[in-house]
XYZ file of C-alpha atoms in Angstrom:
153
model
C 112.920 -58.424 5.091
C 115.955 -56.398 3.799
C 116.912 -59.378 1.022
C 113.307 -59.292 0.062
C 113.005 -55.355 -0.571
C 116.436 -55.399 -2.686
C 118.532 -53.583 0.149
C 120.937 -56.587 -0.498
C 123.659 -57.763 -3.175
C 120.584 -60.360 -4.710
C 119.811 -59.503 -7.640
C 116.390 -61.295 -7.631
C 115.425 -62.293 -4.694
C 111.920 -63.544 -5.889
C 113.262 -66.025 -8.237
C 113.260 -69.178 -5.645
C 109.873 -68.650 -5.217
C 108.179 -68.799 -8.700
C 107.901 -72.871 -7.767
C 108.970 -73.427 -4.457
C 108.288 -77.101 -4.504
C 109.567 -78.280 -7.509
C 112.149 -81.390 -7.488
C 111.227 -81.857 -3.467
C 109.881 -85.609 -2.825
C 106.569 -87.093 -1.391
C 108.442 -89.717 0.569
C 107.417 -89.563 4.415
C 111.390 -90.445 5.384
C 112.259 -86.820 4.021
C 109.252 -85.430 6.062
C 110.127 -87.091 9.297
C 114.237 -86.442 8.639
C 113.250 -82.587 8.333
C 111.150 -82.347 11.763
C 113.610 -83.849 13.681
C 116.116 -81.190 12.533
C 113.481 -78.808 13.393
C 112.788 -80.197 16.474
C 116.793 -79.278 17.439
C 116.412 -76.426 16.525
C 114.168 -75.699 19.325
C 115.961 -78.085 22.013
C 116.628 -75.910 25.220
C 113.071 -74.638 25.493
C 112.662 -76.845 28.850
C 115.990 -75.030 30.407
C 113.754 -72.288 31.152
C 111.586 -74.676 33.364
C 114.030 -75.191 35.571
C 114.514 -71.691 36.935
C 110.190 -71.661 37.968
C 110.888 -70.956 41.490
C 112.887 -68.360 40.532
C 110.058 -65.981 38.953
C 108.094 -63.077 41.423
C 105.053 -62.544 40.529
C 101.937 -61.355 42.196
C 100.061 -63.599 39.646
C 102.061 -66.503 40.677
C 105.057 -68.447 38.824
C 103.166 -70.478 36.593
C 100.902 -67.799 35.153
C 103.891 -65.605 34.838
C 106.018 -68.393 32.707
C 103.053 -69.502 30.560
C 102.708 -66.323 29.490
C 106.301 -65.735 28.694
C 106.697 -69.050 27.068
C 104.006 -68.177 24.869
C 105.219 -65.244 23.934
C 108.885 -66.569 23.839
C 107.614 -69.335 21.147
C 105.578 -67.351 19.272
C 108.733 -64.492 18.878
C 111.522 -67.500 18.011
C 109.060 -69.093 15.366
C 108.213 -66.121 13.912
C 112.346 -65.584 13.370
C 112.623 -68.779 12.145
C 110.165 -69.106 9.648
C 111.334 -65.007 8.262
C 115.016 -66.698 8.417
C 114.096 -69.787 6.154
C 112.452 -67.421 3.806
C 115.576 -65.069 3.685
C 117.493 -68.094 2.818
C 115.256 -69.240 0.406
C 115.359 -65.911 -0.889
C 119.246 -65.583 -0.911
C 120.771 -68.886 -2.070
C 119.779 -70.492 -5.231
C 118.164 -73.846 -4.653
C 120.429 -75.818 -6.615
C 123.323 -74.644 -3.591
C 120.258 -75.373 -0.875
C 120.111 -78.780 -1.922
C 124.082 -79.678 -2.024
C 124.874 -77.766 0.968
C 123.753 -80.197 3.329
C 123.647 -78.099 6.870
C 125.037 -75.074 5.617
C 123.322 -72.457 4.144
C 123.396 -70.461 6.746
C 127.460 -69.956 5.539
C 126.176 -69.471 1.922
C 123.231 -66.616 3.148
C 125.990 -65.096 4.333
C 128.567 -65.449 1.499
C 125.566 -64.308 -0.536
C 124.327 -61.312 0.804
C 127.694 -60.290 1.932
C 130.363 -61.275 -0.017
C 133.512 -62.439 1.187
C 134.686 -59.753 3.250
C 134.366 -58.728 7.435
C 130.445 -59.812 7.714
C 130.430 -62.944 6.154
C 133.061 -63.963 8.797
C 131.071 -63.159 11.726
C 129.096 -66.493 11.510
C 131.329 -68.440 13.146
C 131.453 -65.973 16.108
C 127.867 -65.893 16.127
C 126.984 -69.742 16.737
C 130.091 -69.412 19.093
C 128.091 -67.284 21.077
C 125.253 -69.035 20.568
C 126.848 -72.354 22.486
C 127.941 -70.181 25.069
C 124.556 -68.840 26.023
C 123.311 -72.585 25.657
C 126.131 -73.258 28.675
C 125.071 -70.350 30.862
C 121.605 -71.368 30.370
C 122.401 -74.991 31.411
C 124.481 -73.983 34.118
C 121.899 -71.316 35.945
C 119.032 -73.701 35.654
C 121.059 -76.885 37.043
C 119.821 -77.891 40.268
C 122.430 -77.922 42.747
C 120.625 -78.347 45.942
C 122.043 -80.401 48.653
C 119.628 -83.158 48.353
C 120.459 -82.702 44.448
C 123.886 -83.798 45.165
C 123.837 -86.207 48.132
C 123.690 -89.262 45.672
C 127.052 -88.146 44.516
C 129.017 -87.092 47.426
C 130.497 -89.541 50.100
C 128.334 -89.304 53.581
């Protein structure tokens, strides 16, 4: 929202989206390629599964982490989609398409230069893998009868 009202270094942030599909391809390959990406971008989702006998509700677990993953899905796509369009908005496309993977490095080279902020990406997916290991780690199931197949009786 703040690179599309101008609060940022862009200059016009518009401009990427006077034709927003021109030079992309019909082929299905590119199609299929880009929802698998997306579809990593969500993995995890099920983590929160594991923890269902952990919820107390009244209304019961499974009422209780419906409505939560609902919620939860419909709060994470709704960042996703504004952070594609700050992208969008931010790099040119010609730097979209030879980036590869990384334009979230080049949103924030863009929008904040080179200085302090622009470092802080690194620290950020840093953190991001380290929630992704607590999460893992809180949810695994370590029940006796969880771990009899690998100890000795």
């Amino acid at each position: 929202i703040a690179v599309l009202a101008g609060f940022t270094r862009i200059e016009d942030p518009y401009a990427n989206f006077k034709h927003p599909f021109s030079g992309s391809t019909p082929h299905p390959n590119a199609l299929a390629t880009a929802l698998i990406k997306v579809n990593w971008a969500f993995y995890g989702w099920q983590n929160g599964y594991n923890v269902l006998s952990e919820i107390r509700s009244p209304r019961g677990p499974a009422r209780t982490a419906r409505l939560a993953g609902l919620l939860a899905l419909g709060f994470v796509t709704a960042l996703f989609l504004l952070v594609n369009v700050a992208y969008v908005a931010a790099v040119p496309v010609d730097e979209i398409k030879a980036s590869g993977e990384l334009v979230a490095s080049l949103f924030f080279q863009r929008v904040y230069g080179d200085g302090f902020a622009s470092k802080l990406l690194p620290l950020m997916v840093a953190l991001s893998c380290i929630g992704n290991i607590v999460s893992l780690a809180s949810s695994h199931d370590s029940s006796p009868s969880h771990l009899s197949f690998r100890l000795p009786s």
